Tab-separated table of C-alpha atoms in Angstrom:
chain	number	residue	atom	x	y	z
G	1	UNK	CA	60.004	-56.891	34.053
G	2	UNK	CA	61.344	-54.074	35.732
G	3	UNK	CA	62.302	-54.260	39.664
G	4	UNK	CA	64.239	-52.690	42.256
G	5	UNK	CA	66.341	-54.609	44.940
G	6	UNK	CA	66.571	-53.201	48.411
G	7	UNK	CA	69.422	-55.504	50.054
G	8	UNK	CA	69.024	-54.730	53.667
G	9	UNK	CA	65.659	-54.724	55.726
G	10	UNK	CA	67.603	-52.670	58.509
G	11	UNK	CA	70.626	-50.278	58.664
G	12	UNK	CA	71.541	-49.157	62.707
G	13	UNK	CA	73.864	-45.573	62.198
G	14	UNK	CA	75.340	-43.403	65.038
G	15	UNK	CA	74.166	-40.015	65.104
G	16	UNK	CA	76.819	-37.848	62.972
G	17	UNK	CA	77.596	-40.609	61.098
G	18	UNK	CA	77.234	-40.701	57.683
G	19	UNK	CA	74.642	-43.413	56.529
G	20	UNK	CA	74.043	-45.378	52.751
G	21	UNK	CA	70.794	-46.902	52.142
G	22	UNK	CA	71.333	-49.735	49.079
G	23	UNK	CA	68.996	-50.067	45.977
G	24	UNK	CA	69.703	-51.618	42.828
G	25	UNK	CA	67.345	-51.662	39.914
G	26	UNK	CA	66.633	-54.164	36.783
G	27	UNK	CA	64.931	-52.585	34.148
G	28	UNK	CA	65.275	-52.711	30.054
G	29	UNK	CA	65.208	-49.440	28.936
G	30	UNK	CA	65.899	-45.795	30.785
G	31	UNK	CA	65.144	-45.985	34.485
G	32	UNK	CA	63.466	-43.126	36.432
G	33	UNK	CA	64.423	-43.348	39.581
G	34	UNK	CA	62.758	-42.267	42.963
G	35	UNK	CA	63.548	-42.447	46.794
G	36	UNK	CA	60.515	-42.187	49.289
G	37	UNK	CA	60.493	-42.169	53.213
G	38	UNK	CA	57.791	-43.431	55.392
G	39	UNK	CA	57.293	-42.293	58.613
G	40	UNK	CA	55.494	-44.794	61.051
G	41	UNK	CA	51.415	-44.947	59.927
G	42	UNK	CA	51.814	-42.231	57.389
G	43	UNK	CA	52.047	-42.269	53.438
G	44	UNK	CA	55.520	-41.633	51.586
G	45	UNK	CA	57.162	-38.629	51.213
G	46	UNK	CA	59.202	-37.652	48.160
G	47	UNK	CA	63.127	-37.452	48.659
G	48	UNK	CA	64.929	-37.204	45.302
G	49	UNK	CA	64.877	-38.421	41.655
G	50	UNK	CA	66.839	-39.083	39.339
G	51	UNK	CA	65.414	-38.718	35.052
G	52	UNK	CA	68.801	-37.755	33.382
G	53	UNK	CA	71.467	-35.549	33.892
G	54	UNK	CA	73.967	-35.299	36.788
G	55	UNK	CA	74.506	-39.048	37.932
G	56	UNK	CA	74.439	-37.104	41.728
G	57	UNK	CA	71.425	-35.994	42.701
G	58	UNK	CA	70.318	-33.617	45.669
G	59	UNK	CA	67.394	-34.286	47.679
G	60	UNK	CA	65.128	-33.162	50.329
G	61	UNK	CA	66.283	-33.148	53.966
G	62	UNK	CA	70.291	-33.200	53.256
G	63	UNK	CA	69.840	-36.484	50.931
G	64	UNK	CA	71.668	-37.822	48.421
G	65	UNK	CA	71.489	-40.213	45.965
G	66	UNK	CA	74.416	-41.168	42.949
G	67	UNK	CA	72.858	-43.199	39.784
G	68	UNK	CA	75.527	-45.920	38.671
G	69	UNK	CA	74.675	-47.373	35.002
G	70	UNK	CA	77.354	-49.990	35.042
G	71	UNK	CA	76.644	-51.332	38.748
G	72	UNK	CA	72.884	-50.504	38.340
G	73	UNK	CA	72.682	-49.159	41.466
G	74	UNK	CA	70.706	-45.753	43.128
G	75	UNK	CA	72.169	-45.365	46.548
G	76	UNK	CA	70.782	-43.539	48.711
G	77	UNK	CA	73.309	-41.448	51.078
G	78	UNK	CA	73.690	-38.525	53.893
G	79	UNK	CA	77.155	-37.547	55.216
G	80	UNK	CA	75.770	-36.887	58.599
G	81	UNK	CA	73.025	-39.100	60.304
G	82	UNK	CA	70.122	-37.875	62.489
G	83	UNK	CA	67.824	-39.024	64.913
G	84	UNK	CA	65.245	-37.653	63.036
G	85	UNK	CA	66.179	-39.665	60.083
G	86	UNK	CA	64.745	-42.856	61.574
G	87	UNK	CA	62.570	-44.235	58.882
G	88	UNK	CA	61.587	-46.550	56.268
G	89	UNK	CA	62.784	-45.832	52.960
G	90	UNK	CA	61.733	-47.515	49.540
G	91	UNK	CA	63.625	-47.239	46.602
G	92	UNK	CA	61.622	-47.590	43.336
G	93	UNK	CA	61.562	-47.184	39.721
G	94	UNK	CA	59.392	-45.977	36.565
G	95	UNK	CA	60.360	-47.199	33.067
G	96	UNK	CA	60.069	-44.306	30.632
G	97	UNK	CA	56.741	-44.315	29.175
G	98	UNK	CA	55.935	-46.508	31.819
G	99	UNK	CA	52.875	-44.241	33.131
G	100	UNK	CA	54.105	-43.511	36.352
G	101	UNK	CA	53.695	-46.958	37.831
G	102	UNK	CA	56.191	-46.834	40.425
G	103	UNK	CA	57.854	-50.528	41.492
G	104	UNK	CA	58.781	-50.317	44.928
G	105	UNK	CA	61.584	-51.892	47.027
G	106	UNK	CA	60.301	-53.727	49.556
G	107	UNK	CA	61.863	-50.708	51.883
G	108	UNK	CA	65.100	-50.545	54.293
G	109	UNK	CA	64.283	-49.512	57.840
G	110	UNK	CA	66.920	-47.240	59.061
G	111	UNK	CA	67.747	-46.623	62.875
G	112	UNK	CA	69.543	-43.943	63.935
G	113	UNK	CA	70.978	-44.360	67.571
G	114	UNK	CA	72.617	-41.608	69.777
B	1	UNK	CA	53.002	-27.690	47.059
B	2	UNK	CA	51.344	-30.882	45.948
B	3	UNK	CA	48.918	-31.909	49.070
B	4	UNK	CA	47.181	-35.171	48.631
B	5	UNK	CA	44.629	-35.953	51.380
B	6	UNK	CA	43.148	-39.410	52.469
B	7	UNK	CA	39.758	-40.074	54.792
B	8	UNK	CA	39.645	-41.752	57.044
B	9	UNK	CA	43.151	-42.294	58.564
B	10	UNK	CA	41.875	-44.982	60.416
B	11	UNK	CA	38.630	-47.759	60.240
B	12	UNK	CA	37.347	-50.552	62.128
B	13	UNK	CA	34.412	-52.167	60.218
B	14	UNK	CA	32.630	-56.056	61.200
B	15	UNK	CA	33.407	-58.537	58.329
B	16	UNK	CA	30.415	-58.131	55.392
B	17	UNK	CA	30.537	-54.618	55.428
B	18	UNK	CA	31.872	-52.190	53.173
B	19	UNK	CA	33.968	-49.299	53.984
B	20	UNK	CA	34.700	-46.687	51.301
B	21	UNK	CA	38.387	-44.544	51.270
B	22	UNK	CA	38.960	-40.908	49.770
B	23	UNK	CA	41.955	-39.535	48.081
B	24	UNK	CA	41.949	-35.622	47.477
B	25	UNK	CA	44.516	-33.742	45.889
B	26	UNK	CA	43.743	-30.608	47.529
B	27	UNK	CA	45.467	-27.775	45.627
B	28	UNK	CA	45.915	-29.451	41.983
B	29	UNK	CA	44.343	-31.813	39.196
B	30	UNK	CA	44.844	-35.157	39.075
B	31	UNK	CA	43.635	-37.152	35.920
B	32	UNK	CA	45.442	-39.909	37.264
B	33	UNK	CA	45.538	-41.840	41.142
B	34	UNK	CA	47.232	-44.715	41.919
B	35	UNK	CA	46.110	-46.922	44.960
B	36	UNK	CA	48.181	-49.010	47.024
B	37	UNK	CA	48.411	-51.822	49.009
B	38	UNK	CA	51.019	-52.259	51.996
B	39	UNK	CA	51.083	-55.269	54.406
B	40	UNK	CA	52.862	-54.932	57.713
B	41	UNK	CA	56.646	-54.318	57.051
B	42	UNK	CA	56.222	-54.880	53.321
B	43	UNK	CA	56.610	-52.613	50.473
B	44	UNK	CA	53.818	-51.087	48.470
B	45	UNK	CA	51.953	-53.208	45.992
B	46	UNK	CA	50.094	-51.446	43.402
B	47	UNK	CA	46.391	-52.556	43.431
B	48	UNK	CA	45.124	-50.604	40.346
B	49	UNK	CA	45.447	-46.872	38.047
B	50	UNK	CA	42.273	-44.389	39.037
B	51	UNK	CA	41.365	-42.792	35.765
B	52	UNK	CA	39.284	-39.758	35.922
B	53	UNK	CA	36.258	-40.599	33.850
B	54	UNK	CA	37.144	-43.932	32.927
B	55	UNK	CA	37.413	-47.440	34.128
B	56	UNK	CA	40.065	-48.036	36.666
B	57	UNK	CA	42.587	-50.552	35.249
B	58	UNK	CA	43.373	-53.444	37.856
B	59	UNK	CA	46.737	-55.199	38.405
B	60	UNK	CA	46.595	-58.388	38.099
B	61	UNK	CA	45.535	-60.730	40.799
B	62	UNK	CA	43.244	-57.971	42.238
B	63	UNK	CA	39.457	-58.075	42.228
B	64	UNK	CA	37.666	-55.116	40.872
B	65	UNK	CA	34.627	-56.556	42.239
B	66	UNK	CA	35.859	-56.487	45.900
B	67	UNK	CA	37.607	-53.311	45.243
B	68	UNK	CA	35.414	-50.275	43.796
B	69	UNK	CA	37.502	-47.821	42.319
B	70	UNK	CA	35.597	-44.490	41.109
B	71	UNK	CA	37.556	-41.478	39.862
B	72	UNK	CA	34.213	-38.859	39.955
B	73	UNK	CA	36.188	-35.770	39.683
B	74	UNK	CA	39.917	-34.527	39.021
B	75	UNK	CA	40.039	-34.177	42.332
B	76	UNK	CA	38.496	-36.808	43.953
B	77	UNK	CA	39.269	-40.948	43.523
B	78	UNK	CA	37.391	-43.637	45.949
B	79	UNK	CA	38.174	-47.025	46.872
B	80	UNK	CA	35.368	-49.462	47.999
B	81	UNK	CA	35.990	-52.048	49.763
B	82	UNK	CA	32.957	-53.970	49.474
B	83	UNK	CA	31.774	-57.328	51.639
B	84	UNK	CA	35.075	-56.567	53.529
B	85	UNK	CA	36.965	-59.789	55.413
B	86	UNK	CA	39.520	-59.551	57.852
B	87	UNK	CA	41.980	-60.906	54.948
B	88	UNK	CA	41.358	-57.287	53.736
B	89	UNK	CA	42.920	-55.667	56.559
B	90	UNK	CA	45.520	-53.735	55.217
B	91	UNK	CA	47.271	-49.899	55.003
B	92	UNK	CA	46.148	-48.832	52.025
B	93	UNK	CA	47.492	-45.481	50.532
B	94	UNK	CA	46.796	-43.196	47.480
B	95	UNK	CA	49.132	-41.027	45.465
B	96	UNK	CA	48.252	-38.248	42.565
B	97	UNK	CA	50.908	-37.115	40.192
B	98	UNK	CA	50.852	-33.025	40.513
B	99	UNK	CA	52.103	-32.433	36.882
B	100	UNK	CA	53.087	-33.505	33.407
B	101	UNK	CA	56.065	-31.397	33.087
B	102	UNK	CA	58.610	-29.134	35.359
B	103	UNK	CA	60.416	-30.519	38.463
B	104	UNK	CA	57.275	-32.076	39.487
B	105	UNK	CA	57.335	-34.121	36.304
B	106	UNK	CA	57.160	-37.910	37.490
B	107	UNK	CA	56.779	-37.371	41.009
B	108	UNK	CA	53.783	-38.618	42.508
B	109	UNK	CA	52.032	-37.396	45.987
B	110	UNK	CA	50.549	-39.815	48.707
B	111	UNK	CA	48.080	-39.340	50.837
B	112	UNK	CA	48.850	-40.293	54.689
B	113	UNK	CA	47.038	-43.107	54.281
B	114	UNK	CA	43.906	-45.386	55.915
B	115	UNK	CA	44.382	-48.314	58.126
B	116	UNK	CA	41.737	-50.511	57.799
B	117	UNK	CA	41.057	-53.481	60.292
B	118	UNK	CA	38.296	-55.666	59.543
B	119	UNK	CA	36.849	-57.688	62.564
């Protein structure tokens, strides 16, 4: 069965300072991977993806996430930290053909502190 | 862009009741909705796959009885919550995927969406 792994419940950041949000996946063929953010009481909001191609990927709102095959890993990464940033994030994961049922982390709460 | 929309955001209803949840996609087609369940500080557990025109298909462990799913339109899924229970108390969101190929291709939209608290 496919799943995704999200280490830490909560990552605490500076302001400026560049942050890295962990998710590692398990799946048995291809992996389509997604990061999502939740802010408090709302649904998610799309970040980045990565299908194939470019093991870096670019998202939304000065994201970045870098797909590692051998370590299995999708982490999620900005070089400079905001306030604004404060969040939930979920990692998750669609097997091709898989339908577009997403398997979620069970999310990473990150604080970002001034 | 790809605006999903979810009524109500928020509803208190006594236990025995139902209370019934709307998922839009506003600007775009959706032959498929997902809903989802999310306990406090958990992640998102898929409860089942809206199919417009057909029978929703359930994950396992959840009870199509106690949760109506009807996909009337390409626009439009519902999820019933019938003879609700405080057990059933929950954040339950919705998500529509915009379209089948592009940069879009895979990503799916949620809705904000409804808290429900059952008394």
């Amino acid at each position: 069965a496919q799943s995704v792994a999200q280490p830490e419940d909560q990552v605490n950041v500076a302001e400026g300072n560049p942050l890295t949000v962990k998710c590692t996946y398990s799946v048995s063929g291809n992996p389509y991977l997604f990061w999502y953010v939740q802010y408090p009481n709302r649904g998610l909001q799309f970040l980045l993806k990565y299908i194939t191609g470019d093991n870096l990927v670019k998202g939304s709102y000065g994201f970045e996430a870098e797909f590692n095959k051998s370590q299995t890993s999708f982490h999620l990464k900005k070089p400079s930290a905001l306030v604004s940033d404060s969040a939930l994030y979920f990692c998750a994961v669609i097997l091709t053909g898989g339908g577009n049922k997403l398997t979620f982390g069970t999310g990473t709460q990150l604080k970002v502190e001034l | 862009g790809a605006v999903v929309s979810q009524h109500p955001s928020w509803v208190i209803c006594k236990s025995g009741t139902s209370v019934k949840i709307e998922c839009r996609s506003l600007d775009f087609q959706a032959t498929t909705m997902f809903w989802y369940r999310q306990f406090p500080k958990q992640s998102l557990m898929l409860m089942a796959t809206s199919n417009e025109g057909s029978k929703a298909t359930y994950e396992q462990g959840v009870e199509k009885d106690k949760f109506l799913i009807n996909h009337a339109s390409l626009t439009l899924s519902t999820l019933t919550v019938t003879s609700a229970h405080p057990e059933d108390s929950s954040f339950y969101i919705c998500s529509a995927r915009k379209a089948r190929g592009g940069s879009g291709a895979n990503v799916l939209t949620f809705g904000a969406g409804s808290r429900l608290t059952v008394l």
